[in-house]
XYZ file of C-alpha atoms in Angstrom:
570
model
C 41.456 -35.096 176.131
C 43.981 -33.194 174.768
C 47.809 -33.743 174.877
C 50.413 -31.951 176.725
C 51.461 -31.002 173.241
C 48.529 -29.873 171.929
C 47.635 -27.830 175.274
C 50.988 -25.767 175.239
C 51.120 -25.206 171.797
C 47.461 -23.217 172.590
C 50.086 -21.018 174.330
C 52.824 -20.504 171.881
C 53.530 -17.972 168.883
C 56.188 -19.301 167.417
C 59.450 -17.549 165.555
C 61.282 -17.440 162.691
C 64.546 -15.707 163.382
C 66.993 -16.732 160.095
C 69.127 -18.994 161.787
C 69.933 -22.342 159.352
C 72.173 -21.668 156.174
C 70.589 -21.461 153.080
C 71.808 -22.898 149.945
C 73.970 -20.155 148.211
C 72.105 -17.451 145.991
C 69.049 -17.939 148.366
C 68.560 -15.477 150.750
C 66.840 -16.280 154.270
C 63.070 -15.179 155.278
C 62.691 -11.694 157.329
C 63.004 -11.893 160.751
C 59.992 -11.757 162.820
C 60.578 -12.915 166.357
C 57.735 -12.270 169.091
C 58.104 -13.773 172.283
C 58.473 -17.091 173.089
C 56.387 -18.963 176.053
C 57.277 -20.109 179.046
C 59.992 -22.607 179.722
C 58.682 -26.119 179.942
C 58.785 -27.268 183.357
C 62.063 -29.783 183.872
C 61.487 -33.332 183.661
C 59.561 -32.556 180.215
C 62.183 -30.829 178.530
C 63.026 -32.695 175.387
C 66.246 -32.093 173.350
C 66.576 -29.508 170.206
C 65.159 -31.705 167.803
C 65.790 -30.603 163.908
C 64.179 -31.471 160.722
C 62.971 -29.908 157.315
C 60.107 -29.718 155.267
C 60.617 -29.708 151.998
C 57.217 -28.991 149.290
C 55.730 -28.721 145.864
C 52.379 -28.238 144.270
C 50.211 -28.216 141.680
C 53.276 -30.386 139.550
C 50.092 -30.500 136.919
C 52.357 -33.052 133.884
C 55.499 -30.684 134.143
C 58.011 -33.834 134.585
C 60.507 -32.861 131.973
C 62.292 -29.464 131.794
C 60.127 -26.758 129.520
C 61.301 -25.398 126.418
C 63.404 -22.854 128.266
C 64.984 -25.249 130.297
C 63.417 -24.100 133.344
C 61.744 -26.817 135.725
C 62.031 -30.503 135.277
C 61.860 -33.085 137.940
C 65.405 -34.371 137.181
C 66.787 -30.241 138.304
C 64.483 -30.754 141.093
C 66.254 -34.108 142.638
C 69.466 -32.589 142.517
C 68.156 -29.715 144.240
C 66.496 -31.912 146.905
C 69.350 -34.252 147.300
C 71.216 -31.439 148.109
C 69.655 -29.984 150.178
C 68.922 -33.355 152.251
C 72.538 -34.110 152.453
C 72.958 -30.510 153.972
C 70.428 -31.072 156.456
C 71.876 -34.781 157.186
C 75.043 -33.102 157.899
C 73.836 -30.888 160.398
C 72.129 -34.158 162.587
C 68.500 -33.264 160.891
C 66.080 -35.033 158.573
C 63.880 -34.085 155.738
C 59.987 -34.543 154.801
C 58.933 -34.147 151.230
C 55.504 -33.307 150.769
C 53.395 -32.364 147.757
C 50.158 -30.502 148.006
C 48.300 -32.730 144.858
C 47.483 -32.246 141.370
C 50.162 -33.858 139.603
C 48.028 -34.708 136.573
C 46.503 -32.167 133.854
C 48.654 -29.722 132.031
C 50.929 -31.097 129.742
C 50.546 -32.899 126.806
C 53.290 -35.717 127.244
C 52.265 -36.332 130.674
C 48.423 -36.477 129.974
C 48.587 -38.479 127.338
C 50.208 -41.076 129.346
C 47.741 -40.861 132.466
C 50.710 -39.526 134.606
C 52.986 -42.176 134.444
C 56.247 -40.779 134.106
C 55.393 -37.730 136.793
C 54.475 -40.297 139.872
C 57.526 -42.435 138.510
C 59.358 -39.306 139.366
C 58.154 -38.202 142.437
C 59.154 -42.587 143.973
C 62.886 -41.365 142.612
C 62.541 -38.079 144.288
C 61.588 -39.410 147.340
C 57.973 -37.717 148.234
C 56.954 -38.906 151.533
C 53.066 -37.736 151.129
C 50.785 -35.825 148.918
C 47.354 -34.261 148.684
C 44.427 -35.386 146.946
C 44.318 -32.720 144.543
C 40.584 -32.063 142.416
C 42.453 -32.760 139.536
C 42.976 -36.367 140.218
C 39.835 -37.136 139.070
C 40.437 -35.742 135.687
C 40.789 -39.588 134.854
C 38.601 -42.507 134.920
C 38.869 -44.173 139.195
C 40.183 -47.034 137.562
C 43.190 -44.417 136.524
C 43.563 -43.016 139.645
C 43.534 -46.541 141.269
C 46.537 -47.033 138.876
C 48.284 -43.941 139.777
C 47.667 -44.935 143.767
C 49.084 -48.526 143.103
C 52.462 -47.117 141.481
C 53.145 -44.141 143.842
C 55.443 -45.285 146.402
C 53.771 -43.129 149.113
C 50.255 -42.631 150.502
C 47.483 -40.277 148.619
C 45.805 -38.430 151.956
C 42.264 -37.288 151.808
C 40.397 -37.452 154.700
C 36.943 -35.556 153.711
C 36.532 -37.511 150.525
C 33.292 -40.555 151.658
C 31.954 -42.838 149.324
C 28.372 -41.800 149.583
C 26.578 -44.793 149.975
C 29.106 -46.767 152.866
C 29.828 -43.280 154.292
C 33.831 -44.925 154.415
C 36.778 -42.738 153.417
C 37.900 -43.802 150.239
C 42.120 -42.727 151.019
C 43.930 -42.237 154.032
C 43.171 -39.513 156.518
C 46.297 -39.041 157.827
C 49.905 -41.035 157.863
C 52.382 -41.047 160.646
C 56.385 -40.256 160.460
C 59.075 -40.607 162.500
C 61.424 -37.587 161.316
C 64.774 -37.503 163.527
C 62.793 -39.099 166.573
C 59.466 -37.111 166.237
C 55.860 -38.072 165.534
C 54.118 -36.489 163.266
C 51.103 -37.073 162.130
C 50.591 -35.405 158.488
C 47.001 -35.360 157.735
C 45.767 -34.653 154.212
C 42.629 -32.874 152.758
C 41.212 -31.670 149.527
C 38.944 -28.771 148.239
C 35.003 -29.147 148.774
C 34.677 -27.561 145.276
C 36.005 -31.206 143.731
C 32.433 -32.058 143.238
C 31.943 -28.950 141.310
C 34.935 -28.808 139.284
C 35.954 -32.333 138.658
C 33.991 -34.627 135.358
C 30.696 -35.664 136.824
C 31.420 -39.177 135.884
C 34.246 -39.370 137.702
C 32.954 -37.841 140.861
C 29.693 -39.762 141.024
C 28.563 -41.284 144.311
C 31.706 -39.827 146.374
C 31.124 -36.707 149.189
C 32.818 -33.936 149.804
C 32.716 -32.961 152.996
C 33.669 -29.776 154.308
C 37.240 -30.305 155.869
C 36.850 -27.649 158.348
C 33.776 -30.047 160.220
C 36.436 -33.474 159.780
C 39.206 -32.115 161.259
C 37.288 -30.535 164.330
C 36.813 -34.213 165.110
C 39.553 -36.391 163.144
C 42.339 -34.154 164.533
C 41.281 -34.192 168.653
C 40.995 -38.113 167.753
C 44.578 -38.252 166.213
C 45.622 -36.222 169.408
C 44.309 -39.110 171.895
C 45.403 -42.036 170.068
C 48.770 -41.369 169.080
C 50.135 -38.513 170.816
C 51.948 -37.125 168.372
C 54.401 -34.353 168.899
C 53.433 -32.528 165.765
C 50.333 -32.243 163.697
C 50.911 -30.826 159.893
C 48.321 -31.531 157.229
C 49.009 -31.397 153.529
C 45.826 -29.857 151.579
C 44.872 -29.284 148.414
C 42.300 -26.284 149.427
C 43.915 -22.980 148.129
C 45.217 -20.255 150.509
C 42.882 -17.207 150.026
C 44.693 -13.972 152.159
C 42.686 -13.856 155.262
C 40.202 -16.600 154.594
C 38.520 -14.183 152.029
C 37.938 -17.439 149.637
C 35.157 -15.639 147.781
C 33.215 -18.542 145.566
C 35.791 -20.841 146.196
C 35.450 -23.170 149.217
C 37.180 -22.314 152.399
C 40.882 -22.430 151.771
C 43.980 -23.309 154.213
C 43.169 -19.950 156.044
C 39.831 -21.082 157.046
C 40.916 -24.450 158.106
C 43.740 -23.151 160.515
C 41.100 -20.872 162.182
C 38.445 -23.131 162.387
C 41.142 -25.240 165.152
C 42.375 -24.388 168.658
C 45.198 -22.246 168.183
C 48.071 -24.529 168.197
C 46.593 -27.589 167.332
C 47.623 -27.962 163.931
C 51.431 -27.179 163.584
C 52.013 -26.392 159.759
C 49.719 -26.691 156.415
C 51.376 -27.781 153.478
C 49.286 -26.299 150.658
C 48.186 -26.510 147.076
C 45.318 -25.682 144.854
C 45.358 -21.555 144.636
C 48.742 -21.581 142.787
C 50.465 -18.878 144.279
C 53.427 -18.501 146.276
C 51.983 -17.826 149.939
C 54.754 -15.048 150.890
C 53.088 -12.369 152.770
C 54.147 -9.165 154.153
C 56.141 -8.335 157.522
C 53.724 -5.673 158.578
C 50.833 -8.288 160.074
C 48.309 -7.275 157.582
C 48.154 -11.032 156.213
C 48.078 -9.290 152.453
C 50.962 -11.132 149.919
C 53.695 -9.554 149.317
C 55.508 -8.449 145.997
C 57.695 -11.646 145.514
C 59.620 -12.807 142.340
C 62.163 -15.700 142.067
C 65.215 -15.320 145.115
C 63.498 -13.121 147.287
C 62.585 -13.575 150.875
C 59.698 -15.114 151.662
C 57.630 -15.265 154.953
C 55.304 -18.100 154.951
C 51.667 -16.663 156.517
C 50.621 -18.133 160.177
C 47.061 -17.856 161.385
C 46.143 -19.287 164.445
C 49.199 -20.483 165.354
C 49.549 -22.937 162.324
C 52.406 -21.993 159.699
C 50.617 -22.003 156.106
C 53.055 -22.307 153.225
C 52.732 -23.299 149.312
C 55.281 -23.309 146.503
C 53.633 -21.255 143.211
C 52.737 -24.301 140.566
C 54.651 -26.646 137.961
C 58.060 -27.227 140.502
C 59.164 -23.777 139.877
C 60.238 -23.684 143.422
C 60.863 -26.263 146.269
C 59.639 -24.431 149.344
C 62.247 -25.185 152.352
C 61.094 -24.388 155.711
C 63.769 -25.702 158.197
C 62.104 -26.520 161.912
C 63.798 -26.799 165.866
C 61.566 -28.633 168.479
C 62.556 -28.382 171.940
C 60.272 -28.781 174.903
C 57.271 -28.717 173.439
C 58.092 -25.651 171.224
C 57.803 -25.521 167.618
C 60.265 -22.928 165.867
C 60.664 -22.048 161.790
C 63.980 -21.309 161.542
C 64.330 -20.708 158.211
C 62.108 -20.603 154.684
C 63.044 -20.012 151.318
C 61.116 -20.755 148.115
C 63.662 -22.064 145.860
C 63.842 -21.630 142.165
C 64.326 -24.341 139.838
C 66.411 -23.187 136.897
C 63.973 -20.193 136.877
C 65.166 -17.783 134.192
C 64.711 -13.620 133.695
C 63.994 -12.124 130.577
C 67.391 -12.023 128.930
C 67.689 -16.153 129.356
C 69.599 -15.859 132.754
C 69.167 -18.253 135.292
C 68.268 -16.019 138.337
C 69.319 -17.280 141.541
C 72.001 -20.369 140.487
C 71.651 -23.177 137.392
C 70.890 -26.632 138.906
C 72.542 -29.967 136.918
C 69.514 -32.302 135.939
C 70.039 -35.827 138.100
C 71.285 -38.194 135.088
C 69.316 -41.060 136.992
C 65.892 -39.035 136.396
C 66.773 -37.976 132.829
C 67.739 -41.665 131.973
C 64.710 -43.043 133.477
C 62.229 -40.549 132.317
C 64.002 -39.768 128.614
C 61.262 -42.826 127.311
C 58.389 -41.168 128.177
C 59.106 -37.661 127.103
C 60.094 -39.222 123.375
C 56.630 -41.499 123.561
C 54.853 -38.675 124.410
C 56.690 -36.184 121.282
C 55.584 -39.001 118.975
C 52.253 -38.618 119.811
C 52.320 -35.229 119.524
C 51.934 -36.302 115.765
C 49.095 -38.498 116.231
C 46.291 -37.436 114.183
C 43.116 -37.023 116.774
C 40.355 -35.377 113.896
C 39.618 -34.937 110.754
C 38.476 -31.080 109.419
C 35.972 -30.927 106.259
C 37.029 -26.936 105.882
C 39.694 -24.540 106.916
C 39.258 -23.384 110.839
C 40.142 -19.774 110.817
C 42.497 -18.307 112.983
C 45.088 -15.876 111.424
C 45.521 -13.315 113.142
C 44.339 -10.479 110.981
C 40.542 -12.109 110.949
C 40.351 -13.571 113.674
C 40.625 -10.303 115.731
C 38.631 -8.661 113.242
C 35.683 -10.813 113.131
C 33.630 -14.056 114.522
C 35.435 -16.996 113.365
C 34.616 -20.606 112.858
C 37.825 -21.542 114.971
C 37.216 -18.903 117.866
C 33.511 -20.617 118.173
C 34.659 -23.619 118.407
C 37.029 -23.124 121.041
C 34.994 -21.341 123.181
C 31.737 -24.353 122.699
C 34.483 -26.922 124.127
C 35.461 -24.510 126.941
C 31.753 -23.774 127.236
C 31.157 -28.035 127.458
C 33.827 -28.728 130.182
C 32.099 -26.163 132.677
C 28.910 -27.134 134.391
C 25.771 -25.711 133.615
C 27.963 -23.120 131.229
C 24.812 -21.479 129.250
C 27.893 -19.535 126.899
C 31.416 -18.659 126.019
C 33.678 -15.896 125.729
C 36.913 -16.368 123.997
C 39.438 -13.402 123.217
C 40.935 -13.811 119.904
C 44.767 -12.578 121.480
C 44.373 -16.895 122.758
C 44.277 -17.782 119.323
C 47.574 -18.372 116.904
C 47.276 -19.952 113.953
C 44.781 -21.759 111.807
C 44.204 -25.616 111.033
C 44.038 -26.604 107.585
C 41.164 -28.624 106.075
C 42.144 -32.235 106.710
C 43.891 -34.278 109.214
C 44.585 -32.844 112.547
C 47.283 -34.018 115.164
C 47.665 -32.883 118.892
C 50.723 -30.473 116.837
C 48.134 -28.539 115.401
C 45.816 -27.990 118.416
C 49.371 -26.650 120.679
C 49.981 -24.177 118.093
C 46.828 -22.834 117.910
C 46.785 -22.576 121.495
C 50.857 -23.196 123.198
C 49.870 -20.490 126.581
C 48.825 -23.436 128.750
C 45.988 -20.966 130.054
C 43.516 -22.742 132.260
C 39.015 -22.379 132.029
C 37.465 -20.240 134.319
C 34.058 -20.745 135.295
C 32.522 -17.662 135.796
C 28.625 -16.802 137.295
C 26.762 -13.442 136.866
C 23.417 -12.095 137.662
C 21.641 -10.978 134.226
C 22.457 -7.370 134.934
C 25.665 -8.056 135.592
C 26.056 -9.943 132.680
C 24.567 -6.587 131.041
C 27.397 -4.654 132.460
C 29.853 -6.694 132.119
C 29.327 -7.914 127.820
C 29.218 -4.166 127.489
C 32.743 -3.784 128.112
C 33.858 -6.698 127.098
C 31.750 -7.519 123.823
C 32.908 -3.701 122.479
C 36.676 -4.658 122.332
C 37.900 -2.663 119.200
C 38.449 -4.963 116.109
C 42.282 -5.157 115.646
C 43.178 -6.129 119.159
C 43.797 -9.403 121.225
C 41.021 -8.448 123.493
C 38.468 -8.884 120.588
C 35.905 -11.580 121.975
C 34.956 -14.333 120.358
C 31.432 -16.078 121.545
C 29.587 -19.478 121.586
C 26.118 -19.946 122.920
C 24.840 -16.327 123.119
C 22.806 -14.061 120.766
C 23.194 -10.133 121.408
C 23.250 -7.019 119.775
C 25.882 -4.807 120.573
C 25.973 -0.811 120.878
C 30.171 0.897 120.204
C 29.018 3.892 120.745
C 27.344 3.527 124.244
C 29.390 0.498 125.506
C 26.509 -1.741 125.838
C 24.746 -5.402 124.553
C 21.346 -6.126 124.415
C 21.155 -9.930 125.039
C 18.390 -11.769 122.907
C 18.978 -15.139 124.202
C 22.050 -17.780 126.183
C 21.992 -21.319 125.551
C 19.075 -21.189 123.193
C 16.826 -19.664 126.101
C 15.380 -15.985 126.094
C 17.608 -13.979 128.420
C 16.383 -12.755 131.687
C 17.427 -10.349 133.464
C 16.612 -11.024 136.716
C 18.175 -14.705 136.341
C 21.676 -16.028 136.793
C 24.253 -17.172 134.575
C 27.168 -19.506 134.314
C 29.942 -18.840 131.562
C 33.130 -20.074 130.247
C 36.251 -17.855 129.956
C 40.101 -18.300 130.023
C 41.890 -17.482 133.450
C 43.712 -14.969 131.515
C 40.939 -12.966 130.577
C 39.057 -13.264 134.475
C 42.044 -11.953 136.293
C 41.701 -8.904 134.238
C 44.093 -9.924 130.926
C 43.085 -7.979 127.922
C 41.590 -5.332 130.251
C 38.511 -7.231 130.498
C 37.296 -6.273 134.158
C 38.422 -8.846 136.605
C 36.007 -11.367 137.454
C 35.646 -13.613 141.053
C 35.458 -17.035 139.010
C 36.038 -20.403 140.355
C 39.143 -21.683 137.902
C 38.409 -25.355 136.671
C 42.371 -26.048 136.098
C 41.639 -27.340 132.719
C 43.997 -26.133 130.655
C 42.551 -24.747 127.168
C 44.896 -27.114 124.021
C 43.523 -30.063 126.380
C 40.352 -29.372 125.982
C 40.039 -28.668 122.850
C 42.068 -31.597 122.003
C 39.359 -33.582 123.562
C 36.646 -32.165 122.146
C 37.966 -32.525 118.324
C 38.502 -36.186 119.411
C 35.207 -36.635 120.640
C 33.442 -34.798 117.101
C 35.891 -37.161 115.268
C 35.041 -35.376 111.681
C 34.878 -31.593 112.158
C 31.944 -29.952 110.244
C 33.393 -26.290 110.259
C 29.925 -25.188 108.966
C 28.469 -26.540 112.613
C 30.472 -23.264 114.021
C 30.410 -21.051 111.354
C 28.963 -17.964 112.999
C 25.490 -16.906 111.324
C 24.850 -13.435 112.712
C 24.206 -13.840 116.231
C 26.158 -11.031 117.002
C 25.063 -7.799 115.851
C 27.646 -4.731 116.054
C 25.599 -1.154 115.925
C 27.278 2.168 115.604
C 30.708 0.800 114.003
C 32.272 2.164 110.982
C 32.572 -2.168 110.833
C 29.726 -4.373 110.955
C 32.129 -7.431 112.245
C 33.085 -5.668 115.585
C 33.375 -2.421 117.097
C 35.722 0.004 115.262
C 35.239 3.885 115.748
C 37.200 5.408 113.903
C-alpha cells in the first residue's frame, strides 16, 4: 500500500521559482511556477525542511586539472565545500551524488585502475554513485577493489548474478538529510551487457530497470516510508524517451512510475547537460557554461545530469513542507571552465591544497608511465599528415582494426584520417607516442546498418576528397569506389561476400557519427572507449608490430579520380 507521501505526491507538480542565492557569477534557473496542490490537512503539516543536491557524472579518469587548467577534483572540493558551508549556514544540508563511470578516459587514471579518482571522491565527500557500464572496463576482481576503497555505496539494483538470481550491489541506500528519509536508489543501463568486455560481463543480467523499480520502489515505499524517493542512474537521458538503439534512458524510467513516486533522478551515461527549454516542448536547450539551466521533469520526477569529466557540479537546492517537494533553485556550475581567449568564464576556483597534496603522487606515477614502452614497431607507421589524408595508410588500418576489435560483432572500420597526428617511428613505442598520434580523447561508436544502407551511406563517406580530414581510412572491408557518382560497390566485410539484404555492425569514432567531418550523422550506440586507449591496448596485446600485417594491398579501389589513392576531381 502506498504511503501518504507517495499518494499526494500523485497530486503535485512541483515549482521552481529562483528563490536560494546562488554562488556569485552563477545565475539562477528560469522561473516556471504552475500551481501548487492543496494544503495538507493540519495535524500532517511538517516544517520547511531544506537540503541540496549536489552531482557529477561520467568523471571517466579526469582527477587532476587538464592541460588548460580546467577541471580537477581538487577545484571541485573547494567548489563543493563552499557551497556546503553556504547551505549549512542557511539551516540546510547537502547530498553528493555521482551518476557512475569514474573509470576509462585518461591515461594516468587508467593506468592505475582508478585509484587516485575514488581516493578523491572519499575526500570530496560523495555520499552515493551509480553503477556506470564502464565499471566493468576492469577485471571484477578490480572493481571489487575499487568497491572496497570507496567510502560510499556503489547502487545497482537491476544488475543479478545469473545463476543465484541475487543482486550483486545495493539497490538502494537510505539518508537522513536535515531530518528527512530518503531513499536514493541506483540503476544502470541495460546496454552494459552489450557494451562492456564480454569477459567481464559473463554470467551477470541486466535487467531492464523500468520492470525492477515497478516492484523494488512500491516495496521501498511500505517498508521504510520514506519521505523522498531519488534514484541515481547511469541510463542516459534521451529528450522525450526517444532513446533510439540505446536502452530506455532516465525519461523512460520516470514514466514508466506513478506520477510522483519517484522524486528526482540523478543521471549519467548520455553525457550531456540535461537543460531543456521553458516552452514545455521537453527539447534541450542552447546552453554553454553560466547560463540558466532548467533541469527536465516528466512525470512528476525532476531529471537532472551534469555534462561529463566534472566540468560542472549541478546544484539543485530543495524545500519540503507538508508533503510537498519544491526545486528552488538549479545551476550547473562550471569548474574553471575557460572560453576561447584562456578566460575563465563564470569565476576561477583555488584547487583544495589537501586534494593536490594527496593526489600530486599519482598524477607524477602516472606521467612516468607515460614513458613506458608498451610495443615494439618492425617499420615506420605512417601518419603525417600530407599521406595520410591522401592515401590508405598502414597506421590509419591499424587504428581502425583495434577500434574494429573492441566492438562486438564489428565486421569493419572506418577511420577519418583528420583523428590521426603524427607518425610512430620504427622501434620502441611508449604510451607518449600512442597520445600524440591520437591526444582528442574521442570515444568508439558502434554503429549497425542494413546492406543498402551501408551502400548509401560508404558512398558519401568513402568519396571524401583526398586532402581533407574527412578522408576515410578502412579495416575489414573490400570495395570499389565511384567519385564521380558518389557511390561503393562492396565486394566483401570481414572476409565474407557482402549482402545486401543483410545487416552490419561497424566501428567509427563518436566524432565522425554525430556528423564531424560532414559524414552524415549516424544513430550509433557509443561504447565510451576512448580511441589512444584502445589502441594502446591493442599494440600491447601484438607486442611486436608487423607494419606489413596492415599495410593496405588494394582493397580499396578509387574509379573516376584524377588519383588512384582517393577521390580527387579536379
Amino acid at each position: 500500500m502506498m504511503s501518504y507521501r507517495a499518494v499526494l505526491l500523485c497530486l503535485v507538480t512541483l515549482t521552481l521559482p529562483s528563490a536560494l542565492a546562488k554562488p556569485p557569477g552563477v545565475p539562477p534557473g528560469p522561473p516556471f511556477d504552475p500551481p501548487g496542490p492543496p494544503e495538507t490537512p493540519p495535524g500532517l503539516a511538517k516544517q520547511t525542511v531544506r537540503f541540496t543536491v549536489l552531482h557529477t557524472n561520467d568523471h571517466h579518469g579526469r582527477f587532476w586539472r587538464n592541460g588548460d587548467g580546467e577541471l580537477g577534483m581538487a577545484a571541485r572540493k573547494t567548489l563543493i565545500d563552499r557551497i556546503t558551508a553556504e547551505v549549512e549556514a542557511e539551516g540546510g544540508e547537502v547530498l553528493l551524488l555521482s551518476g557512475g563511470d569514474i573509470n576509462t578516459g585518461v591515461p594516468e587514471s587508467d593506468l592505475q585502475d582508478a585509484e587516485p579518482d575514488f581516493v578523491g571522491m572519499n575526500l570530496l565527500g560523495y555520499d552515493a554513485m551509480a553503477v556506470g557500464n564502464h565499471e566493468f572496463d576492469n577485471p571484477r576482481d578490480v572493481l571489487a577493489a575499487q568497491e572496497a576503497l570507496a567510502q560510499f555505496p556503489f547502487l545497482s539494483a537491476n544488475i543479478y548474478d545469473a545463476d543465484s538470481g541475487d543482486r550483486i550491489f545495493a539497490p538502494y541506500q537510505l539518508f537522513d538529510v536535515n531530518d528527512l528519509s530518503i531513499a536514493v536508489v541506483g540503476f544502470t543501463t541495460a546496454d552494459t551487457g552489450k557494451l562492456a568486455n564480454p569477459d567481464y560481463v559473463a554470467g551477470l543480467e541486466f535487467r531492464d530497470p523500468r520492470d525492477v523499480a515497478a516492484t523494488l520502489l512500491p516495496m521501498i515505499e511500505q517498508e521504510h516510508d520514506p519521505d523522498l524517493i531519488f534514484a541515481v542512474t547511469h541510463m542516459g537521458h534521451y529528450a522525450n524517451g526517444a532513446n533510439g538503439s540505446n536502452a530506455p534512458g532516465d525519461v523512460a524510467l520516470a514514466e514508466s512510475l506513478p506520477a510522483g513516486l519517484l522524486d528526482m533522478i540523478v543521471g549519467g551515461h548520455s553525457q550531456n547537460p540535461v537543460c531543456v527549454r521553458d516552452d514545455g516542448s521537453g527539447e534541450y536547450a542552447d546552453f554553454g557554461p553560466g547560463d540558466p539551466c532548467l533541469p527536465d521533469n516528466k512525470n512528476g520526477t525532476w531529471i537532472v545530469q551534469a555534462f561529463e569529466w566534472g566540468k560542472y557540479v549541478g546544484r539543485a537546492d530543495f524545500a519540503y513542507r507538508k508533503g510537498r517537494l519544491t526545486l528552488e533553485s538549479y545551476a550547473l556550475i562550471p569548474v574553471n571552465l575557460k572560453d576561447d581567449e584562456g578566460n575563465v568564464i563564470v569565476e576561477p576556483i583555488e584547487e583544495d591544497a589537501e586534494v593536490l597534496a594527496v593526489l600530486q603522487p599519482y598524477q607524477d606515477a602516472g606521467d612516468e608511465a607515460l614513458g613506458r614502452v608498451i610495443a615494439q614497431s618492425d617499420g615506420r607507421l605512417e601518419g603525417d599528415r600530407d599521406v595520410v589524408r591522401s592515401q590508405q595508410t598502414n597506421l590509419g588500418r591499424l587504428i581502425a582494426t583495434a577500434q574494429n576489435e573492441v566492438v562486438q560483432g564489428a565486421g569493419f572500420g572506418i577511420m577519418n584520417s583528420g583523428g590521426v597526428r603524427a607518425s610512430i617511428e620504427a622501434g620502441e613505442v611508449t604510451y607518449r607516442d600512442v597520445l600524440t598520434v591520437q591526444p582528442f580523447g574521442n570515444t568508439v561508436a558502434q554503429a549497425t546498418l542494413s546492406g543498402d544502407e551501408l551502400l548509401e551511406y560508404l558512398g558519401e563517406v568513402a568519396s571524401k576528397q583526398i586532402g581533407s580530414g574527412a578522408y576515410a581510412q578502412f579495416a575489414g572491408i573490400s570495395m570499389e569506389v565511384d567519385c564521380q557518382a558518389m557511390s561503393v560497390s562492396i565486394s566483401a566485410i570481414g572476409g565474407v561476400d557482402f549482402d545486401p539484404s543483410g545487416e552490419y555492425v561497424f566501428s567509427i569514432p563518436s566524432f565522425n557519427a554525430a556528423g564531424g567531418d560532414n559524414y552524415p550523422v549516424l544513430e550509433v550506440i557509443d561504447t565510451g572507449f576512448v580511441d589512444a586507449q584502445i589502441l594502446a591496448e591493442f599494440m600491447e596485446e601484438l607486442g611486436t608490430i608487423q607494419v606489413a600485417d596492415f599495410e593496405p594491398m588494394g582493397e580499396i579501389q578509387y574509379l573516376n579520380s584524377l588519383s588512384d589513392t582517393g577521390c580527387q576531381l579536379e
